[in-house]
Coordinates of C-alpha atoms and ligand atoms in Angstrom, one line a residue:
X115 CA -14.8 7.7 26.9
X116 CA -11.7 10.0 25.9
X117 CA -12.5 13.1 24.1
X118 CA -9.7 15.2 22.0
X119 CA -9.8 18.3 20.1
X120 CA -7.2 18.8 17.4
X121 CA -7.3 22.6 16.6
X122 CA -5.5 25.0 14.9
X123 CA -5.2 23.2 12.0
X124 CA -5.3 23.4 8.0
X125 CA -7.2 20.5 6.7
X126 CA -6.9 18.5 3.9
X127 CA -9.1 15.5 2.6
X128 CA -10.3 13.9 -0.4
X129 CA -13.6 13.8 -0.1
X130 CA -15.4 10.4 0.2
X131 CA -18.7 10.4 -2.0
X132 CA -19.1 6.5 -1.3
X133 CA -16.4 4.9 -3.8
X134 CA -12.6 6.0 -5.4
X135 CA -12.1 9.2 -6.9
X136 CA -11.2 9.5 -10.3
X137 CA -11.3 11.5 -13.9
X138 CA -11.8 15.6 -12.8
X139 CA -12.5 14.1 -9.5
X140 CA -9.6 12.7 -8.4
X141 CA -8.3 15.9 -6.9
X142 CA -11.5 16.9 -5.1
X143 CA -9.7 17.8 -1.4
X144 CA -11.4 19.9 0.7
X145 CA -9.3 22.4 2.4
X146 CA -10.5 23.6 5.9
X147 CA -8.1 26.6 7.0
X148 CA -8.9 27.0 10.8
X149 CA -10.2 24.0 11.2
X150 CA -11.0 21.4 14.4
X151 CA -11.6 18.1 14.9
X152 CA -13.0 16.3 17.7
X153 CA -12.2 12.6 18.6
X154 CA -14.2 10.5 20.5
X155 CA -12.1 7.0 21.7
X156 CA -10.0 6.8 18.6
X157 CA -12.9 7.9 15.9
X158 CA -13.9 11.4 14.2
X159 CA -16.9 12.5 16.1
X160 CA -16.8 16.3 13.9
X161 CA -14.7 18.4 11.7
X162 CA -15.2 21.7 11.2
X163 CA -14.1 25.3 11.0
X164 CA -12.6 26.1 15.2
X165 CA -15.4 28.7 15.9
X166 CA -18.1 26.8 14.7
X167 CA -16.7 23.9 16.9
X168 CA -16.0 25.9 19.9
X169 CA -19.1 27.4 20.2
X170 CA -20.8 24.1 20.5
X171 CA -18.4 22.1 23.2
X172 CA -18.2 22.2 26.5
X173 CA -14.4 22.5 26.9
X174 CA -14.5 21.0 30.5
X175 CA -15.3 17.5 28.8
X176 CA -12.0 17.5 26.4
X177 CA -9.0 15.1 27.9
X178 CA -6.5 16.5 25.8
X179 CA -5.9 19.1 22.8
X180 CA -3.4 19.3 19.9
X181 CA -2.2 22.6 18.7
X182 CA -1.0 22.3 15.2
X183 CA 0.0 25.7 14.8
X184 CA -1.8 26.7 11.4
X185 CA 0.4 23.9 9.6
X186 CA -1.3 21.0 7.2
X187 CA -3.2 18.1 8.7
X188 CA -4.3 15.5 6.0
X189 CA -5.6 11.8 6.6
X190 CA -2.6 8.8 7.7
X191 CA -1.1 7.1 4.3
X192 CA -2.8 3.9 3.6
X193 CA 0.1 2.2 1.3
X194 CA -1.7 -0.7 -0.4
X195 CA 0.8 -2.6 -1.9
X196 CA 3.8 -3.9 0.0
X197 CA 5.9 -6.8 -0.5
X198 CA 7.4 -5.8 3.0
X199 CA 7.8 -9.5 4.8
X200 CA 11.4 -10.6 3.9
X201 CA 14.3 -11.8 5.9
X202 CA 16.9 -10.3 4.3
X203 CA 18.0 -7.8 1.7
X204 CA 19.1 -7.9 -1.7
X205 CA 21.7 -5.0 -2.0
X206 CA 24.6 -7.0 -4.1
X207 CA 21.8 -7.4 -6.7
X208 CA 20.9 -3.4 -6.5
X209 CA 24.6 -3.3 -7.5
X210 CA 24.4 -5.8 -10.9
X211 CA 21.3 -4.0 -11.8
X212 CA 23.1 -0.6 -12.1
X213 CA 25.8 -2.0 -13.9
X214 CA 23.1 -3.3 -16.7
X215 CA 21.7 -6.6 -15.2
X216 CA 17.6 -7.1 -16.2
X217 CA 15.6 -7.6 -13.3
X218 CA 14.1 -10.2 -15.1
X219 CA 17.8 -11.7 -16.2
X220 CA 18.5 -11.9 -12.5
X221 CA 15.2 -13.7 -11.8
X222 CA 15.6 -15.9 -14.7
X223 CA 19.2 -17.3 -13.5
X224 CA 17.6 -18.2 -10.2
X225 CA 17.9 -14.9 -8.3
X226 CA 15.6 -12.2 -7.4
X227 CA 12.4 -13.0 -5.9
X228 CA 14.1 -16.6 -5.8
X229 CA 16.9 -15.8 -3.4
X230 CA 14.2 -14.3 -1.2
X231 CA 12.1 -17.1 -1.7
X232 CA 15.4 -19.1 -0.4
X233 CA 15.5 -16.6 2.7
X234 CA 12.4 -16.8 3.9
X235 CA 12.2 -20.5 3.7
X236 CA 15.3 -20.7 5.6
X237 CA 14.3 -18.1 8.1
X238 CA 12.2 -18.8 11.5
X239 CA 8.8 -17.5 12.0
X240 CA 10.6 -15.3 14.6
X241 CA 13.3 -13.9 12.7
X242 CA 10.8 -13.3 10.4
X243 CA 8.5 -11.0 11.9
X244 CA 11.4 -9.3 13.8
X245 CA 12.3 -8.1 10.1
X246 CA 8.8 -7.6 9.1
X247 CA 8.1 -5.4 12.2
X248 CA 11.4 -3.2 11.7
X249 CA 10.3 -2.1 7.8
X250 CA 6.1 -2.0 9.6
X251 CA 7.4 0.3 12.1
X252 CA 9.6 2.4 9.5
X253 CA 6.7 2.9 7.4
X254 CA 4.6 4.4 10.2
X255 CA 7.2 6.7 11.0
X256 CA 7.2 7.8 7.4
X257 CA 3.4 8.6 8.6
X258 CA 1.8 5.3 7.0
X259 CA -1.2 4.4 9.5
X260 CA -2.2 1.5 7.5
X261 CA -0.7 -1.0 5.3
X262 CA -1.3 -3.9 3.0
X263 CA 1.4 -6.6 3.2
X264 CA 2.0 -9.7 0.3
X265 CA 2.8 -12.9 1.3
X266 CA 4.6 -14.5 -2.1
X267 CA 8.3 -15.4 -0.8
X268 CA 7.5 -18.9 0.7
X269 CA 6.0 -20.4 -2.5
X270 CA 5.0 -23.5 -1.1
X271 CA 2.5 -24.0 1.2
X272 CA 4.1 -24.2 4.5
X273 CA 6.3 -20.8 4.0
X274 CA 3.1 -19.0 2.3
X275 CA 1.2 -20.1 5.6
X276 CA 4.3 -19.0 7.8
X277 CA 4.2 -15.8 6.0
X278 CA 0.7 -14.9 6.5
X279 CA 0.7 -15.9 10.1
X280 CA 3.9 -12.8 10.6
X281 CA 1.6 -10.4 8.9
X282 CA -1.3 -11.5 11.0
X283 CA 1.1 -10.9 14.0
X284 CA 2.2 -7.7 12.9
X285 CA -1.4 -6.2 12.8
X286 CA -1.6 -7.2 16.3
X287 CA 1.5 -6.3 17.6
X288 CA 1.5 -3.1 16.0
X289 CA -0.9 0.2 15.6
X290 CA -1.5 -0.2 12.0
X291 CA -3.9 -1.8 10.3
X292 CA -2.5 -4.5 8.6
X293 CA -4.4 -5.8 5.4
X294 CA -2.9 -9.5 4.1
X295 CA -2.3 -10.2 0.8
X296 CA -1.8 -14.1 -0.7
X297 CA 0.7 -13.9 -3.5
X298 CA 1.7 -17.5 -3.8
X299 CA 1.9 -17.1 -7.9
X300 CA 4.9 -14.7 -7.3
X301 CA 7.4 -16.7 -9.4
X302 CA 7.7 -20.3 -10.6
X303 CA 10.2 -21.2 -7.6
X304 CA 13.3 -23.8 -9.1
X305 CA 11.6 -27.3 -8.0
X306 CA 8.9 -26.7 -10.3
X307 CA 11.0 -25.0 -13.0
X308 CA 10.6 -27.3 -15.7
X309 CA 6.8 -28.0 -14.9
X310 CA 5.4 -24.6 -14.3
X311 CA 1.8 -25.9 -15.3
X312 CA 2.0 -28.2 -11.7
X313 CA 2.7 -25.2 -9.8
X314 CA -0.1 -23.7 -11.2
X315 CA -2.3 -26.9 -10.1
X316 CA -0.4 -26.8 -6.4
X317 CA -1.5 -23.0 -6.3
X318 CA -5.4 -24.3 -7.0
X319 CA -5.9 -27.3 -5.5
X320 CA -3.6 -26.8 -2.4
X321 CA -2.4 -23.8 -1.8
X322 CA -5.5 -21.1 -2.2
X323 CA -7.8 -23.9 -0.3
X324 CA -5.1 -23.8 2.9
X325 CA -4.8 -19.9 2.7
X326 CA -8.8 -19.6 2.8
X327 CA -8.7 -22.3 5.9
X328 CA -6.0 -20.2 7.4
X329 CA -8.4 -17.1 7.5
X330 CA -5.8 -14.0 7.6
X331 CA -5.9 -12.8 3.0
X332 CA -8.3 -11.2 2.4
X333 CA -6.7 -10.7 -1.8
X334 CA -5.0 -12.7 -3.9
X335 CA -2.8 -11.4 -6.3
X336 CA -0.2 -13.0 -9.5
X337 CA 2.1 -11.9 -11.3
X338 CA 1.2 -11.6 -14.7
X339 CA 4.8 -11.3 -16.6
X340 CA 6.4 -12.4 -19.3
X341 CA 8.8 -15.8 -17.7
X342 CA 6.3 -15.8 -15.0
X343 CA 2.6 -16.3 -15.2
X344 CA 0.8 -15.4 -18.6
X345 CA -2.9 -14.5 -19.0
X346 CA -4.2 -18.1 -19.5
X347 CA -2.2 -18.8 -16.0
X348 CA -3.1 -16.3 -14.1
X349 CA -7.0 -16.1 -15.1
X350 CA -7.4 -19.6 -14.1
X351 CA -5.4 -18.7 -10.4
X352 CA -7.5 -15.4 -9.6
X353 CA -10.7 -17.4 -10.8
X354 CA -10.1 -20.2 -8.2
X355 CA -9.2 -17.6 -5.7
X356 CA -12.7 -15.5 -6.5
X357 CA -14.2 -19.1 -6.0
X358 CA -12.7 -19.2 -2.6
X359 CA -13.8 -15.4 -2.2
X360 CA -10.7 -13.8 -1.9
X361 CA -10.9 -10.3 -3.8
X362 CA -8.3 -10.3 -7.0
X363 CA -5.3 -8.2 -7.8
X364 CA -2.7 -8.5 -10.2
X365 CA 0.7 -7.1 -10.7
X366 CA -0.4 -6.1 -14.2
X367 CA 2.5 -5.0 -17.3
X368 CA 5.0 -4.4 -15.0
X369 CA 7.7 -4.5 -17.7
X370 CA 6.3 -6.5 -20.5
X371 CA 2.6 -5.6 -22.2
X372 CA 1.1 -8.7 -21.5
X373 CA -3.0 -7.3 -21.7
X374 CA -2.7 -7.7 -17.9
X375 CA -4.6 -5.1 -17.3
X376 CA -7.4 -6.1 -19.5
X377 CA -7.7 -9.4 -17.6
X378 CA -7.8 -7.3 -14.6
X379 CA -10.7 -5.4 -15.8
X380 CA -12.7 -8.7 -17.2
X381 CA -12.4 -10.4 -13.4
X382 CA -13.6 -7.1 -12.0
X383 CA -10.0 -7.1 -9.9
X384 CA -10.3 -4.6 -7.2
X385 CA -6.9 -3.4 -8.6
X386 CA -4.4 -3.8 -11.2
X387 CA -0.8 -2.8 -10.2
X388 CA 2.1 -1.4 -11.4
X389 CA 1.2 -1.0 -15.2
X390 CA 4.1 0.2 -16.2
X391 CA 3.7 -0.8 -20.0
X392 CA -0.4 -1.3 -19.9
X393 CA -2.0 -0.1 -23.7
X394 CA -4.1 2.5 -23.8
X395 CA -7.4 0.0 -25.0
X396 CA -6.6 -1.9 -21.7
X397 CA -6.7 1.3 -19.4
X398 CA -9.9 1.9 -21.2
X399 CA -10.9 -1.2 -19.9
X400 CA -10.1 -0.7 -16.4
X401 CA -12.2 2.5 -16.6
X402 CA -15.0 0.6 -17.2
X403 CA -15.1 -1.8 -15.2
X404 CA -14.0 0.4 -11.9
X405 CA -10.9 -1.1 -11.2
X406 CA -8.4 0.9 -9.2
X407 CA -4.8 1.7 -10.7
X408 CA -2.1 1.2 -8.1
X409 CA 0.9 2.7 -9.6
X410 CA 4.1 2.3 -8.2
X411 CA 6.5 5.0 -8.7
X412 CA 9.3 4.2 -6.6
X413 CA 10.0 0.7 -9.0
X414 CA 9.6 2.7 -11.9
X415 CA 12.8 4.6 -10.3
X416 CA 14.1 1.8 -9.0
X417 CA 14.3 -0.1 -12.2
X418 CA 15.1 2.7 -13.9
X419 CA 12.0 2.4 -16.5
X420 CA 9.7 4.6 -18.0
X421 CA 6.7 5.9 -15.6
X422 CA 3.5 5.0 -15.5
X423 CA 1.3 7.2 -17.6
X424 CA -0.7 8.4 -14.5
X425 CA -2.2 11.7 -16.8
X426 CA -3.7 9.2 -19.5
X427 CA -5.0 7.1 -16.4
X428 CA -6.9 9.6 -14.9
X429 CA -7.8 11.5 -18.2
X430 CA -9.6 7.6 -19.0
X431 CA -11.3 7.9 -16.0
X432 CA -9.0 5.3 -13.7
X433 CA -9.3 6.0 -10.2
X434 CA -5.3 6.1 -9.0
X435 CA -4.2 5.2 -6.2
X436 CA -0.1 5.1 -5.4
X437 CA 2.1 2.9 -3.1
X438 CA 5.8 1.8 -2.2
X439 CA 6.0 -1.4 -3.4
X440 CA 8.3 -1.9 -0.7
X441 CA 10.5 -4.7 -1.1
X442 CA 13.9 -6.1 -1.3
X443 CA 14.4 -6.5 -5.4
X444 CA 12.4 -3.8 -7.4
X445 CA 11.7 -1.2 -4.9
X446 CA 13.1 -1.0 -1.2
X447 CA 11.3 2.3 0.2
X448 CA 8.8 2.3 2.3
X449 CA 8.5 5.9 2.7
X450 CA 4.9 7.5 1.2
X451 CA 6.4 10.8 1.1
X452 CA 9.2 9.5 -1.4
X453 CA 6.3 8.2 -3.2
X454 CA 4.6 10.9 -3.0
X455 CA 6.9 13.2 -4.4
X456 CA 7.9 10.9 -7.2
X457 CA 4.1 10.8 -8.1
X458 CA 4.1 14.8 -8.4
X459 CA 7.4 15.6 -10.0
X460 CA 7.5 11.9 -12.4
X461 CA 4.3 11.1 -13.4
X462 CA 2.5 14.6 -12.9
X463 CA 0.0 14.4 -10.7
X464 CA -1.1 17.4 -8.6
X465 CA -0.3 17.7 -5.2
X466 CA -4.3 17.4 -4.4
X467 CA -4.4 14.0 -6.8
X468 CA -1.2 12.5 -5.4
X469 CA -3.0 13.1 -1.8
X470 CA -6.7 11.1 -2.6
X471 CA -4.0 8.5 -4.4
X472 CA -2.2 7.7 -1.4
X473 CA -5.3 8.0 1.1
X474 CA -8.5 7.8 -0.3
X475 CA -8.3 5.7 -3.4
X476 CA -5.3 3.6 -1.6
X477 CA -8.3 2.8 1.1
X478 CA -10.3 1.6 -1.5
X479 CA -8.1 -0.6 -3.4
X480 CA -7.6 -2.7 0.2
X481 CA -11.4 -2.6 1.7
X482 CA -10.2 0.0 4.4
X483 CA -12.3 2.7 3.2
X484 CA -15.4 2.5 5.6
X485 CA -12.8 2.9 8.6
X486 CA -9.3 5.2 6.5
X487 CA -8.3 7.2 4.1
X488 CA -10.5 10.5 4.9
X489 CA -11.3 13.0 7.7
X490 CA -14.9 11.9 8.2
X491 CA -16.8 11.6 10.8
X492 CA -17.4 8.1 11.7
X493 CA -13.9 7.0 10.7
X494 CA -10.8 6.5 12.2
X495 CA -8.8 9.5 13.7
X496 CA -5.3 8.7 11.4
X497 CA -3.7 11.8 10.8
X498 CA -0.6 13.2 10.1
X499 CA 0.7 17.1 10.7
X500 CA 2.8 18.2 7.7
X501 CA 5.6 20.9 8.7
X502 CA 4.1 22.9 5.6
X503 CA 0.9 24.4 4.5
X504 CA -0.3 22.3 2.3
X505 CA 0.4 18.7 1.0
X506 CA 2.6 19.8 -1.2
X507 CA 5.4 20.3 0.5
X508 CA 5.5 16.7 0.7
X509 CA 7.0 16.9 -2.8
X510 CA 8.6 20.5 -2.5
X511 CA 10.8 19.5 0.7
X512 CA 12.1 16.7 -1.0
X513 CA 14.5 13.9 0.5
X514 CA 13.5 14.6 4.1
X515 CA 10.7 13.6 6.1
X516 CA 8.2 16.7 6.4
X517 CA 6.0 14.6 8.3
X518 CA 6.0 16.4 11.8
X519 CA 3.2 14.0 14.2
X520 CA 1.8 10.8 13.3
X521 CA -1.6 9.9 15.2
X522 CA -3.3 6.4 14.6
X523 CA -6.8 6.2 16.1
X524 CA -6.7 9.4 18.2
X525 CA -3.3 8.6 19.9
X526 CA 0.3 10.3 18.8
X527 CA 2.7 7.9 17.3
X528 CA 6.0 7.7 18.6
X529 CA 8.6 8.1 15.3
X530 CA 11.5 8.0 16.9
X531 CA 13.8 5.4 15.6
X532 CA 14.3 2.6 17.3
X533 CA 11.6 2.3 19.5
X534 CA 8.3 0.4 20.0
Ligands
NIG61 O1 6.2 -5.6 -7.3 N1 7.0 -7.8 -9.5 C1 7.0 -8.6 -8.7 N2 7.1 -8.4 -7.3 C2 7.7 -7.2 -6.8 C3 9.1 -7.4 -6.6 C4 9.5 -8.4 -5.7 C5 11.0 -8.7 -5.5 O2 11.8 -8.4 -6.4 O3 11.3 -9.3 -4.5 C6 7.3 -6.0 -7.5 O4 8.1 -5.4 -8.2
FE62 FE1 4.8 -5.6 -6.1

């Protein structure tokens, strides 16, 4: 057994009441000034103010103690929605889009997620997760302890499969915790261009059935977008997938309103993402029916495009969470902070808000929640110290990384580049 005490410390953490925070509550942090923590082999065993901790442990029994000098401690980042498995990157196209160039233009003649798709297929399972563990390892510098990762760039069975298997690989060859995502329905890709409709059977009959064999998704997620999959499509993809029993997302209104997010909130998804250009009614919807807003505020720059309207989310009662999106096309970041700050100065969010979207909420949007996401007893010891006070200076520092230690399950991360 290997007991820590992490003292000196200024606490921050949404507070976990059994299910995502949202409306008035999706700011409730706690703020402990003076706090301690003690970890018992990875997990929380208690959190609490340092003299009320001290008084109570025998200090010959601690293996090691952190000092964070007064500064802010707050849970790891859980990023929930990364399409972060690619072999190469897409930089000339970065180029055409600022000169004018739709994203969806560029997907439509063939490139985009297509010459990714075209990548990937080409690319060994071992070149593969050589990329995939540089932009994993990048991320937990950036303090992000755990991760969801989308598979979607193979497109046919065999690459999906190879895909999944480097994101299984990366959970275990890495600290994080790795959740996998099966996006097979991420784009029509060009063999079934003119017969969409036999993709969509492929996806049902062959594809979701190999992927539950395989055992490593635990979602399935489309995207629901105008020249991609519509309503009709996608609702009879994410019901096959439910059938299998994978839980549902969708990449909802990204830049078309397709009522995405309504179909989101009729399957019960876990999440709907992006939303972008989701109608007020919809967002209603989602309130109801408890699914979790992922909103992605690095594409929205990326693209160029209006934000999400976060304020009208949470004012609905839509539990937010936020995430990088990290990927070659829309958005490549997969720094939280960035995200972070974006989420504060862009789409208004308080500092306290942006925090339970990026911890808290992003747990529960990926199933991680009983283990991440909060500085409870019981769960994982995933924190990071902020070279601040409080978690805003994760948007008032802007442009650097004022992420100062990165611990996954008790033990200090090493974030220097370019090592393992
Ligand atoms: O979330 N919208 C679809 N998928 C990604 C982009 C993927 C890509 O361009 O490679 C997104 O924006
Ligand atoms: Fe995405």
């Amino acid at each position: 057994m290997i007991r820590k005490l992490i003292r000196n410390a200024h606490f921050f953490t949404p507070v976990d009441n059994g299910g995502p925070l949202a409306g008035n509550f999706q700011g409730r942090v706690a703020s402990l000034e003076h706090g301690a923590m003690l970890i018992r082999d990875g997990l929380i065993e208690r959190i609490g103010t340092e003299p009320d901790m001290l008084t109570d442990i025998d200090s010959g029994r601690i293996d090691e103690e952190v000092d964070c000098m007064g500064k802010c401690v707050i849970p790891g980042f859980v990023d929930p929605h990364t399409h972060m498995c690619f072999a190469a990157r897409r930089e000339a196209e970065f180029g055409l889009r600022l000169k004018g160039t739709s994203y969806l233009d560029i997907l439509k003649a063939g490139g985009g997620i297509l010459s990714s798709v075209n990548a990937v297929r080409k690319t060994s399972e071992e070149g593969l997760l050589e990329a995939t563990l540089e932009n994993a390892l990048s991320a937990l510098r950036f303090g992000t302890t755990t991760l969801e990762i989308k598979s979607g760039y193979g497109l046919n069975t065999e690459t999906e499969l190879k895909m999944l298997s480097v994101i299984d690989r990366v959970r275990r060859l890495t600290p994080l915790d790795v959740v996998a995502t099966f996006m097979g329905a991420h784009a029509v890709p060009e063999e079934y261009r003119k017969a969409p409709e036999d993709y969509v059977d492929l996806l049902i009959n062959e594809m979701i059935p190999a992927v539950s064999r395989q055992g490593i998704a635990r979602y399935c997620d489309v995207f629901c977008e105008a020249g991609v999959f519509s309503v009709n499509q996608s609702r009879r993809i994410l019901s096959a997938a439910h059938s299998a029993g994978f839980g549902l997302k969708i990449h909802a209104d990204e830049v078309h309103d397709m009522g995405a997010a309504g179909l989101a909130a009729e399957l019960r998804a876990v999440s709907a993402e992006h939303l972008l250009a989701a109608s007020h009614a919809n967002i209603v919807c989602m309130a109801k029916s408890g699914t979790i807003a992922v909103l992605l505020p690095g594409t929205a720059y990326s693209l160029q495009k209006p934000y999400a309207r976060a304020r009208d989310m949470i004012a609905a009662g839509v539990p937010v969470a936020i995430a990088t999106d990290c990927n070659p096309g829309s958005c490549f970041t997969e720094s939280m902070p960035f995200v972070f700050g974006l989420s504060v100065m862009n789409m208004g969010l308080t500092p306290e808000e942006a925090l339970t979207a990026a911890t808290l909420n992003a747990a529960y949007s990926i199933g991680m929640a009983d283990r991440v996401g909060s500085l409870d007893p019981g769960k994982q010891a995933d924190f990071l110290i902020l070279d601040g006070g409080s978690p805003a200076i994760l948007a008032y520092h802007a442009g650097v990384l004022p992420v100062e230690a990165v611990f996954k399950k008790g033990e200090r991360m090493n974030t220097k580049r370019n090592t393992r």
